[in-house]
Amino acid sequence: MIVIEEARKAGMLGRAHWLNNLIAGMVVGVVALPLAMAFSIASGAKPEQGLYTAIVAGLMTSLFGGSRVQISGPTGAFIVILAGITAKYGIDGLQIATLMAGIMLLLLGLARMGGIIKFIPNPVIVGFTAGIAVIIWVGQWKDFFGLPAVHGDHFHQKLWHLLQVLPELHQATTLLGLLSLVIVVLTPRLPAISRIPGPLLALATATILQAIFQFPGVATIGSAFGGIPRGLPEFHLPDITLSRIVELMGPAFTIAMLGAIESLLSAVVADGMAGTRHDSNQELVGQGIANIAAPLFGGFAATGAIARTATNIRNGGTSPLAGIVHCLTLLLIILFLAPLAVNIPLCALSAILFFVAWNMSEMKHFLRMVRRAPRADVAILLLTFLLTIFTDLVVAVNIGVILATLLFLSRMSAAVEVQQQSSKDLESELHGQTLPEGVLVYTIEGPFFFGAVENFERALVNTHTDPKRLVIRLKRVPFVDITGIQTLEEVLEKFVRRGVEVALCEANWRVKKKLLKSGTIQMLGRQNYFDDFEQAVHNNRPAVRQVAA
């Protein structure tokens, strides 16, 4: 259900909730102001485009999303991807890729694929998030220290060049950046001013100092971008051609994938904080609409913002009304306060991004996982982290997910057991009787899938002496795949050719349905399948117990 309609039915849009959502929305709007500009500049766009993104995408998500308290807009996680797209394809290419990503997200939501995103392993998520944080941190050195421009296609090249020019840092820029960073870090820890958003206070302080003293050589929004235009964003349709669509398919998929992961993670965090329950499919629909609309009004890619969503909840936000007010707050700032932005130092925005990168890295969680997680998980974490930094985010996530999947399958296959059961093991089930002479009983425990067939073959095919009758119990098999079925058929055929009677028994309805559909039971003979274990052992075949014809 669309979240605003759900909120209306739940009575969350009533007058009793107006004040707290109004206050929360205004606070989030103020917090979003410096972040939106900082993320935009770091992504290769103009500062006002970040504000347009926060306004348009935030409004669409609040109206059509799946989380009651989600706040959307430009985020730090997108910086690395968007900066690369902008550098290669220009801002128009970024907007086309965003629009395409929005369509992909919309289709994912309509296809009800929201739940699948949740299965990305935690070491992969922590690894690529920490990797992005490192790239953001290093990427802001230039503006924070006032360094000359450096070039390089890869991270290690840019880092080496930055280290080489680091002695050329601009003193006034660096001191202003350090002051901004100290304010951002200390504000939440000082009771007297802890209610003021640290990024806003840092931005205001640095801007006032620059406006008063006009430090020479300090880059500002005015000197770098000519300021922020006052007025509403205009509708603009990017120049979309078939060749551009083909060219931008990869970048669009990357934006869609990361947007889905970030928005659903943010929604999960919001659920934990606010006691709500989001609709993951509707959230993808809302994010899809947001990313379709944002580039049409001068914006670019957006997703759920964990920090702003958390700020919304902490300040009393309980409904989409807070998200709408957040958008209106930013709109009013553009209309009435845009001229003041000319003196905003870029080093102050870089200081804010330093702090964002630190929070993104989740250093304590990262180090705790390195110390405590199993070695294989640590290897996946570190590999994803390093691949994100030195290669590409998509490569890192793909390889991380593939390795995590292989690790999971290996662990699952090791957990599947094929055990021979003796008369003593089966004493209670056989009511004190012993197994008939020449009867062997094997139990399969665990999912019988392609990763577990080796255990099955090794246990059965290598039987030293052929029994007269072999009973295979499937009671503890939750599911079976086609590889498991084919392996089962091959083993059964070998025993039948050697003159051994084979019986299957106790499969649950899902497994039995698959065995019937594949023809396994028919191949063995319907009289050799039993729902009851005792009948399978003694080869009793009353009609009521046989598989239906």
PDB file of N, CA and C in Angstrom, residues 174-257:
ATOM      1  N   THR A 174      42.750  25.263   4.721  1.00  0.00           N
ATOM      2  CA  THR A 174      42.921  24.135   5.645  1.00  0.00           C
ATOM      3  C   THR A 174      42.423  24.487   7.043  1.00  0.00           C
ATOM      4  N   LEU A 175      42.766  25.677   7.536  1.00  0.00           N
ATOM      5  CA  LEU A 175      42.324  26.086   8.872  1.00  0.00           C
ATOM      6  C   LEU A 175      40.803  26.219   8.947  1.00  0.00           C
ATOM      7  N   LEU A 176      40.200  26.765   7.884  1.00  0.00           N
ATOM      8  CA  LEU A 176      38.742  26.890   7.853  1.00  0.00           C
ATOM      9  C   LEU A 176      38.092  25.509   7.797  1.00  0.00           C
ATOM     10  N   GLY A 177      38.729  24.600   7.055  1.00  0.00           N
ATOM     11  CA  GLY A 177      38.225  23.231   6.986  1.00  0.00           C
ATOM     12  C   GLY A 177      38.335  22.517   8.315  1.00  0.00           C
ATOM     13  N   LEU A 178      39.474  22.686   8.994  1.00  0.00           N
ATOM     14  CA  LEU A 178      39.662  22.066  10.302  1.00  0.00           C
ATOM     15  C   LEU A 178      38.675  22.600  11.320  1.00  0.00           C
ATOM     16  N   LEU A 179      38.428  23.914  11.297  1.00  0.00           N
ATOM     17  CA  LEU A 179      37.441  24.507  12.200  1.00  0.00           C
ATOM     18  C   LEU A 179      36.056  23.907  11.946  1.00  0.00           C
ATOM     19  N   SER A 180      35.703  23.779  10.694  1.00  0.00           N
ATOM     20  CA  SER A 180      34.401  23.201  10.335  1.00  0.00           C
ATOM     21  C   SER A 180      34.303  21.758  10.822  1.00  0.00           C
ATOM     22  N   LEU A 181      35.376  20.995  10.651  1.00  0.00           N
ATOM     23  CA  LEU A 181      35.368  19.594  11.079  1.00  0.00           C
ATOM     24  C   LEU A 181      35.228  19.489  12.590  1.00  0.00           C
ATOM     25  N   VAL A 182      35.929  20.318  13.320  1.00  0.00           N
ATOM     26  CA  VAL A 182      35.825  20.311  14.786  1.00  0.00           C
ATOM     27  C   VAL A 182      34.400  20.635  15.228  1.00  0.00           C
ATOM     28  N   ILE A 183      33.776  21.604  14.581  1.00  0.00           N
ATOM     29  CA  ILE A 183      32.402  21.975  14.936  1.00  0.00           C
ATOM     30  C   ILE A 183      31.452  20.814  14.659  1.00  0.00           C
ATOM     31  N   VAL A 184      31.606  20.166  13.509  1.00  0.00           N
ATOM     32  CA  VAL A 184      30.725  19.040  13.150  1.00  0.00           C
ATOM     33  C   VAL A 184      30.861  17.914  14.170  1.00  0.00           C
ATOM     34  N   VAL A 185      32.098  17.627  14.582  1.00  0.00           N
ATOM     35  CA  VAL A 185      32.351  16.512  15.498  1.00  0.00           C
ATOM     36  C   VAL A 185      31.906  16.832  16.924  1.00  0.00           C
ATOM     37  N   LEU A 186      32.168  18.059  17.382  1.00  0.00           N
ATOM     38  CA  LEU A 186      31.922  18.385  18.789  1.00  0.00           C
ATOM     39  C   LEU A 186      30.497  18.825  19.093  1.00  0.00           C
ATOM     40  N   THR A 187      29.791  19.366  18.114  1.00  0.00           N
ATOM     41  CA  THR A 187      28.441  19.887  18.377  1.00  0.00           C
ATOM     42  C   THR A 187      27.533  18.884  19.069  1.00  0.00           C
ATOM     43  N   PRO A 188      27.424  17.625  18.606  1.00  0.00           N
ATOM     44  CA  PRO A 188      26.521  16.687  19.292  1.00  0.00           C
ATOM     45  C   PRO A 188      26.940  16.365  20.715  1.00  0.00           C
ATOM     46  N   ARG A 189      28.215  16.643  21.067  1.00  0.00           N
ATOM     47  CA  ARG A 189      28.722  16.274  22.390  1.00  0.00           C
ATOM     48  C   ARG A 189      28.627  17.406  23.407  1.00  0.00           C
ATOM     49  N   LEU A 190      28.270  18.596  22.953  1.00  0.00           N
ATOM     50  CA  LEU A 190      28.152  19.736  23.860  1.00  0.00           C
ATOM     51  C   LEU A 190      26.679  19.974  24.178  1.00  0.00           C
ATOM     52  N   PRO A 191      26.259  19.753  25.408  1.00  0.00           N
ATOM     53  CA  PRO A 191      24.836  19.847  25.764  1.00  0.00           C
ATOM     54  C   PRO A 191      24.182  21.166  25.372  1.00  0.00           C
ATOM     55  N   ALA A 192      24.913  22.253  25.464  1.00  0.00           N
ATOM     56  CA  ALA A 192      24.318  23.573  25.215  1.00  0.00           C
ATOM     57  C   ALA A 192      23.875  23.744  23.755  1.00  0.00           C
ATOM     58  N   ILE A 193      24.577  23.096  22.846  1.00  0.00           N
ATOM     59  CA  ILE A 193      24.265  23.282  21.413  1.00  0.00           C
ATOM     60  C   ILE A 193      23.979  21.953  20.702  1.00  0.00           C
ATOM     61  N   SER A 194      23.787  20.896  21.466  1.00  0.00           N
ATOM     62  CA  SER A 194      23.628  19.567  20.856  1.00  0.00           C
ATOM     63  C   SER A 194      22.367  19.451  19.994  1.00  0.00           C
ATOM     64  N   ARG A 195      21.390  20.339  20.223  1.00  0.00           N
ATOM     65  CA  ARG A 195      20.162  20.294  19.431  1.00  0.00           C
ATOM     66  C   ARG A 195      20.349  20.908  18.045  1.00  0.00           C
ATOM     67  N   ILE A 196      21.414  21.673  17.861  1.00  0.00           N
ATOM     68  CA  ILE A 196      21.684  22.297  16.561  1.00  0.00           C
ATOM     69  C   ILE A 196      22.416  21.283  15.687  1.00  0.00           C
ATOM     70  N   PRO A 197      21.978  21.043  14.469  1.00  0.00           N
ATOM     71  CA  PRO A 197      22.688  20.106  13.590  1.00  0.00           C
ATOM     72  C   PRO A 197      24.128  20.559  13.365  1.00  0.00           C
ATOM     73  N   GLY A 198      25.085  19.680  13.638  1.00  0.00           N
ATOM     74  CA  GLY A 198      26.491  20.011  13.499  1.00  0.00           C
ATOM     75  C   GLY A 198      26.873  20.502  12.107  1.00  0.00           C
ATOM     76  N   PRO A 199      26.432  19.823  11.029  1.00  0.00           N
ATOM     77  CA  PRO A 199      26.775  20.296   9.681  1.00  0.00           C
ATOM     78  C   PRO A 199      26.275  21.713   9.398  1.00  0.00           C
ATOM     79  N   LEU A 200      25.066  22.031   9.885  1.00  0.00           N
ATOM     80  CA  LEU A 200      24.528  23.371   9.656  1.00  0.00           C
ATOM     81  C   LEU A 200      25.346  24.428  10.403  1.00  0.00           C
ATOM     82  N   LEU A 201      25.700  24.125  11.661  1.00  0.00           N
ATOM     83  CA  LEU A 201      26.472  25.082  12.451  1.00  0.00           C
ATOM     84  C   LEU A 201      27.852  25.308  11.829  1.00  0.00           C
ATOM     85  N   ALA A 202      28.474  24.228  11.377  1.00  0.00           N
ATOM     86  CA  ALA A 202      29.785  24.351  10.729  1.00  0.00           C
ATOM     87  C   ALA A 202      29.683  25.172   9.457  1.00  0.00           C
ATOM     88  N   LEU A 203      28.648  24.891   8.671  1.00  0.00           N
ATOM     89  CA  LEU A 203      28.458  25.619   7.419  1.00  0.00           C
ATOM     90  C   LEU A 203      28.228  27.109   7.684  1.00  0.00           C
ATOM     91  N   ALA A 204      27.375  27.411   8.651  1.00  0.00           N
ATOM     92  CA  ALA A 204      27.071  28.813   8.969  1.00  0.00           C
ATOM     93  C   ALA A 204      28.307  29.547   9.494  1.00  0.00           C
ATOM     94  N   THR A 205      29.055  28.889  10.379  1.00  0.00           N
ATOM     95  CA  THR A 205      30.250  29.529  10.950  1.00  0.00           C
ATOM     96  C   THR A 205      31.285  29.829   9.875  1.00  0.00           C
ATOM     97  N   ALA A 206      31.577  28.836   9.044  1.00  0.00           N
ATOM     98  CA  ALA A 206      32.574  29.022   7.985  1.00  0.00           C
ATOM     99  C   ALA A 206      32.122  30.081   6.985  1.00  0.00           C
ATOM    100  N   THR A 207      30.822  30.090   6.671  1.00  0.00           N
ATOM    101  CA  THR A 207      30.293  31.067   5.705  1.00  0.00           C
ATOM    102  C   THR A 207      30.379  32.487   6.255  1.00  0.00           C
ATOM    103  N   ILE A 208      30.035  32.659   7.518  1.00  0.00           N
ATOM    104  CA  ILE A 208      30.106  33.995   8.144  1.00  0.00           C
ATOM    105  C   ILE A 208      31.547  34.499   8.181  1.00  0.00           C
ATOM    106  N   LEU A 209      32.480  33.621   8.556  1.00  0.00           N
ATOM    107  CA  LEU A 209      33.890  34.018   8.602  1.00  0.00           C
ATOM    108  C   LEU A 209      34.406  34.412   7.220  1.00  0.00           C
ATOM    109  N   GLN A 210      34.022  33.641   6.222  1.00  0.00           N
ATOM    110  CA  GLN A 210      34.466  33.958   4.862  1.00  0.00           C
ATOM    111  C   GLN A 210      33.821  35.253   4.371  1.00  0.00           C
ATOM    112  N   ALA A 211      32.553  35.462   4.700  1.00  0.00           N
ATOM    113  CA  ALA A 211      31.861  36.691   4.277  1.00  0.00           C
ATOM    114  C   ALA A 211      32.485  37.933   4.926  1.00  0.00           C
ATOM    115  N   ILE A 212      32.922  37.806   6.186  1.00  0.00           N
ATOM    116  CA  ILE A 212      33.504  38.955   6.899  1.00  0.00           C
ATOM    117  C   ILE A 212      34.938  39.233   6.442  1.00  0.00           C
ATOM    118  N   PHE A 213      35.762  38.192   6.398  1.00  0.00           N
ATOM    119  CA  PHE A 213      37.200  38.393   6.165  1.00  0.00           C
ATOM    120  C   PHE A 213      37.615  38.182   4.710  1.00  0.00           C
ATOM    121  N   GLN A 214      36.766  37.534   3.929  1.00  0.00           N
ATOM    122  CA  GLN A 214      37.075  37.302   2.520  1.00  0.00           C
ATOM    123  C   GLN A 214      38.513  36.781   2.341  1.00  0.00           C
ATOM    124  N   PHE A 215      38.784  35.637   2.961  1.00  0.00           N
ATOM    125  CA  PHE A 215      40.117  35.058   2.878  1.00  0.00           C
ATOM    126  C   PHE A 215      40.499  34.820   1.418  1.00  0.00           C
ATOM    127  N   PRO A 216      41.620  35.357   0.974  1.00  0.00           N
ATOM    128  CA  PRO A 216      42.010  35.160  -0.419  1.00  0.00           C
ATOM    129  C   PRO A 216      42.397  33.710  -0.695  1.00  0.00           C
ATOM    130  N   GLY A 217      41.996  33.222  -1.830  1.00  0.00           N
ATOM    131  CA  GLY A 217      42.360  31.865  -2.241  1.00  0.00           C
ATOM    132  C   GLY A 217      41.443  30.781  -1.725  1.00  0.00           C
ATOM    133  N   VAL A 218      40.460  31.129  -0.890  1.00  0.00           N
ATOM    134  CA  VAL A 218      39.515  30.131  -0.376  1.00  0.00           C
ATOM    135  C   VAL A 218      38.395  29.944  -1.394  1.00  0.00           C
ATOM    136  N   ALA A 219      38.265  28.746  -1.925  1.00  0.00           N
ATOM    137  CA  ALA A 219      37.231  28.462  -2.919  1.00  0.00           C
ATOM    138  C   ALA A 219      35.861  28.424  -2.253  1.00  0.00           C
ATOM    139  N   THR A 220      34.883  29.069  -2.871  1.00  0.00           N
ATOM    140  CA  THR A 220      33.520  29.103  -2.343  1.00  0.00           C
ATOM    141  C   THR A 220      32.547  28.678  -3.440  1.00  0.00           C
ATOM    142  N   ILE A 221      31.294  28.516  -3.054  1.00  0.00           N
ATOM    143  CA  ILE A 221      30.275  28.197  -4.047  1.00  0.00           C
ATOM    144  C   ILE A 221      30.172  29.329  -5.068  1.00  0.00           C
ATOM    145  N   GLY A 222      30.365  30.552  -4.614  1.00  0.00           N
ATOM    146  CA  GLY A 222      30.318  31.690  -5.521  1.00  0.00           C
ATOM    147  C   GLY A 222      31.447  31.663  -6.534  1.00  0.00           C
ATOM    148  N   SER A 223      32.676  31.409  -6.062  1.00  0.00           N
ATOM    149  CA  SER A 223      33.823  31.414  -6.973  1.00  0.00           C
ATOM    150  C   SER A 223      33.850  30.191  -7.881  1.00  0.00           C
ATOM    151  N   ALA A 224      33.324  29.074  -7.393  1.00  0.00           N
ATOM    152  CA  ALA A 224      33.377  27.832  -8.177  1.00  0.00           C
ATOM    153  C   ALA A 224      32.160  27.637  -9.077  1.00  0.00           C
ATOM    154  N   PHE A 225      30.986  28.100  -8.619  1.00  0.00           N
ATOM    155  CA  PHE A 225      29.758  27.821  -9.366  1.00  0.00           C
ATOM    156  C   PHE A 225      28.940  29.073  -9.679  1.00  0.00           C
ATOM    157  N   GLY A 226      29.379  30.226  -9.186  1.00  0.00           N
ATOM    158  CA  GLY A 226      28.623  31.446  -9.433  1.00  0.00           C
ATOM    159  C   GLY A 226      27.439  31.606  -8.514  1.00  0.00           C
ATOM    160  N   GLY A 227      27.359  30.814  -7.452  1.00  0.00           N
ATOM    161  CA  GLY A 227      26.242  30.918  -6.511  1.00  0.00           C
ATOM    162  C   GLY A 227      25.125  29.949  -6.842  1.00  0.00           C
ATOM    163  N   ILE A 228      24.023  30.088  -6.115  1.00  0.00           N
ATOM    164  CA  ILE A 228      22.846  29.244  -6.317  1.00  0.00           C
ATOM    165  C   ILE A 228      21.709  30.113  -6.832  1.00  0.00           C
ATOM    166  N   PRO A 229      21.123  29.758  -7.978  1.00  0.00           N
ATOM    167  CA  PRO A 229      20.030  30.582  -8.511  1.00  0.00           C
ATOM    168  C   PRO A 229      18.800  30.538  -7.626  1.00  0.00           C
ATOM    169  N   ARG A 230      18.155  31.665  -7.487  1.00  0.00           N
ATOM    170  CA  ARG A 230      16.923  31.738  -6.700  1.00  0.00           C
ATOM    171  C   ARG A 230      15.750  31.397  -7.611  1.00  0.00           C
ATOM    172  N   GLY A 231      14.922  30.477  -7.191  1.00  0.00           N
ATOM    173  CA  GLY A 231      13.757  30.109  -7.984  1.00  0.00           C
ATOM    174  C   GLY A 231      13.521  28.614  -7.998  1.00  0.00           C
ATOM    175  N   LEU A 232      12.400  28.233  -8.592  1.00  0.00           N
ATOM    176  CA  LEU A 232      12.000  26.831  -8.657  1.00  0.00           C
ATOM    177  C   LEU A 232      12.757  26.115  -9.773  1.00  0.00           C
ATOM    178  N   PRO A 233      13.012  24.816  -9.596  1.00  0.00           N
ATOM    179  CA  PRO A 233      13.655  24.068 -10.682  1.00  0.00           C
ATOM    180  C   PRO A 233      12.721  23.965 -11.894  1.00  0.00           C
ATOM    181  N   GLU A 234      13.290  24.060 -13.075  1.00  0.00           N
ATOM    182  CA  GLU A 234      12.495  23.998 -14.296  1.00  0.00           C
ATOM    183  C   GLU A 234      12.460  22.579 -14.859  1.00  0.00           C
ATOM    184  N   PHE A 235      11.356  22.262 -15.533  1.00  0.00           N
ATOM    185  CA  PHE A 235      11.239  20.948 -16.173  1.00  0.00           C
ATOM    186  C   PHE A 235      12.197  20.883 -17.353  1.00  0.00           C
ATOM    187  N   HIS A 236      12.955  19.784 -17.401  1.00  0.00           N
ATOM    188  CA  HIS A 236      13.925  19.607 -18.486  1.00  0.00           C
ATOM    189  C   HIS A 236      13.994  18.131 -18.831  1.00  0.00           C
ATOM    190  N   LEU A 237      13.729  17.804 -20.092  1.00  0.00           N
ATOM    191  CA  LEU A 237      13.810  16.423 -20.556  1.00  0.00           C
ATOM    192  C   LEU A 237      15.182  16.198 -21.170  1.00  0.00           C
ATOM    193  N   PRO A 238      15.977  15.286 -20.614  1.00  0.00           N
ATOM    194  CA  PRO A 238      17.308  15.030 -21.180  1.00  0.00           C
ATOM    195  C   PRO A 238      17.209  14.533 -22.623  1.00  0.00           C
ATOM    196  N   ASP A 239      18.284  14.712 -23.353  1.00  0.00           N
ATOM    197  CA  ASP A 239      18.342  14.281 -24.752  1.00  0.00           C
ATOM    198  C   ASP A 239      18.562  12.767 -24.803  1.00  0.00           C
ATOM    199  N   ILE A 240      17.458  12.043 -24.862  1.00  0.00           N
ATOM    200  CA  ILE A 240      17.509  10.575 -24.797  1.00  0.00           C
ATOM    201  C   ILE A 240      17.507   9.989 -26.211  1.00  0.00           C
ATOM    202  N   THR A 241      18.514   9.200 -26.516  1.00  0.00           N
ATOM    203  CA  THR A 241      18.590   8.494 -27.796  1.00  0.00           C
ATOM    204  C   THR A 241      18.868   7.025 -27.521  1.00  0.00           C
ATOM    205  N   LEU A 242      18.645   6.191 -28.533  1.00  0.00           N
ATOM    206  CA  LEU A 242      18.858   4.751 -28.364  1.00  0.00           C
ATOM    207  C   LEU A 242      20.320   4.456 -28.031  1.00  0.00           C
ATOM    208  N   SER A 243      21.237   5.146 -28.695  1.00  0.00           N
ATOM    209  CA  SER A 243      22.654   4.908 -28.432  1.00  0.00           C
ATOM    210  C   SER A 243      23.026   5.289 -27.003  1.00  0.00           C
ATOM    211  N   ARG A 244      22.420   6.370 -26.488  1.00  0.00           N
ATOM    212  CA  ARG A 244      22.684   6.790 -25.111  1.00  0.00           C
ATOM    213  C   ARG A 244      22.113   5.777 -24.121  1.00  0.00           C
ATOM    214  N   ILE A 245      20.964   5.232 -24.434  1.00  0.00           N
ATOM    215  CA  ILE A 245      20.355   4.229 -23.558  1.00  0.00           C
ATOM    216  C   ILE A 245      21.257   3.001 -23.452  1.00  0.00           C
ATOM    217  N   VAL A 246      21.748   2.524 -24.600  1.00  0.00           N
ATOM    218  CA  VAL A 246      22.635   1.356 -24.608  1.00  0.00           C
ATOM    219  C   VAL A 246      23.923   1.672 -23.853  1.00  0.00           C
ATOM    220  N   GLU A 247      24.464   2.856 -24.104  1.00  0.00           N
ATOM    221  CA  GLU A 247      25.714   3.273 -23.494  1.00  0.00           C
ATOM    222  C   GLU A 247      25.617   3.385 -21.989  1.00  0.00           C
ATOM    223  N   LEU A 248      24.453   3.811 -21.492  1.00  0.00           N
ATOM    224  CA  LEU A 248      24.284   4.081 -20.064  1.00  0.00           C
ATOM    225  C   LEU A 248      23.580   2.958 -19.314  1.00  0.00           C
ATOM    226  N   MET A 249      23.367   1.823 -19.967  1.00  0.00           N
ATOM    227  CA  MET A 249      22.666   0.716 -19.320  1.00  0.00           C
ATOM    228  C   MET A 249      23.422   0.227 -18.080  1.00  0.00           C
ATOM    229  N   GLY A 250      24.746   0.073 -18.205  1.00  0.00           N
ATOM    230  CA  GLY A 250      25.551  -0.371 -17.057  1.00  0.00           C
ATOM    231  C   GLY A 250      25.512   0.601 -15.896  1.00  0.00           C
ATOM    232  N   PRO A 251      25.815   1.892 -16.130  1.00  0.00           N
ATOM    233  CA  PRO A 251      25.717   2.864 -15.029  1.00  0.00           C
ATOM    234  C   PRO A 251      24.321   2.931 -14.402  1.00  0.00           C
ATOM    235  N   ALA A 252      23.283   2.825 -15.238  1.00  0.00           N
ATOM    236  CA  ALA A 252      21.915   2.872 -14.711  1.00  0.00           C
ATOM    237  C   ALA A 252      21.649   1.685 -13.791  1.00  0.00           C
ATOM    238  N   PHE A 253      22.120   0.511 -14.202  1.00  0.00           N
ATOM    239  CA  PHE A 253      21.936  -0.677 -13.359  1.00  0.00           C
ATOM    240  C   PHE A 253      22.659  -0.512 -12.028  1.00  0.00           C
ATOM    241  N   THR A 254      23.858   0.070 -12.069  1.00  0.00           N
ATOM    242  CA  THR A 254      24.621   0.303 -10.836  1.00  0.00           C
ATOM    243  C   THR A 254      23.857   1.230  -9.897  1.00  0.00           C
ATOM    244  N   ILE A 255      23.312   2.316 -10.442  1.00  0.00           N
ATOM    245  CA  ILE A 255      22.528   3.253  -9.626  1.00  0.00           C
ATOM    246  C   ILE A 255      21.310   2.544  -9.033  1.00  0.00           C
ATOM    247  N   ALA A 256      20.620   1.755  -9.852  1.00  0.00           N
ATOM    248  CA  ALA A 256      19.425   1.057  -9.379  1.00  0.00           C
ATOM    249  C   ALA A 256      19.760   0.065  -8.274  1.00  0.00           C
ATOM    250  N   MET A 257      20.840  -0.691  -8.462  1.00  0.00           N
ATOM    251  CA  MET A 257      21.224  -1.699  -7.470  1.00  0.00           C
ATOM    252  C   MET A 257      21.571  -1.047  -6.137  1.00  0.00           C
TER     253      MET A 257
END
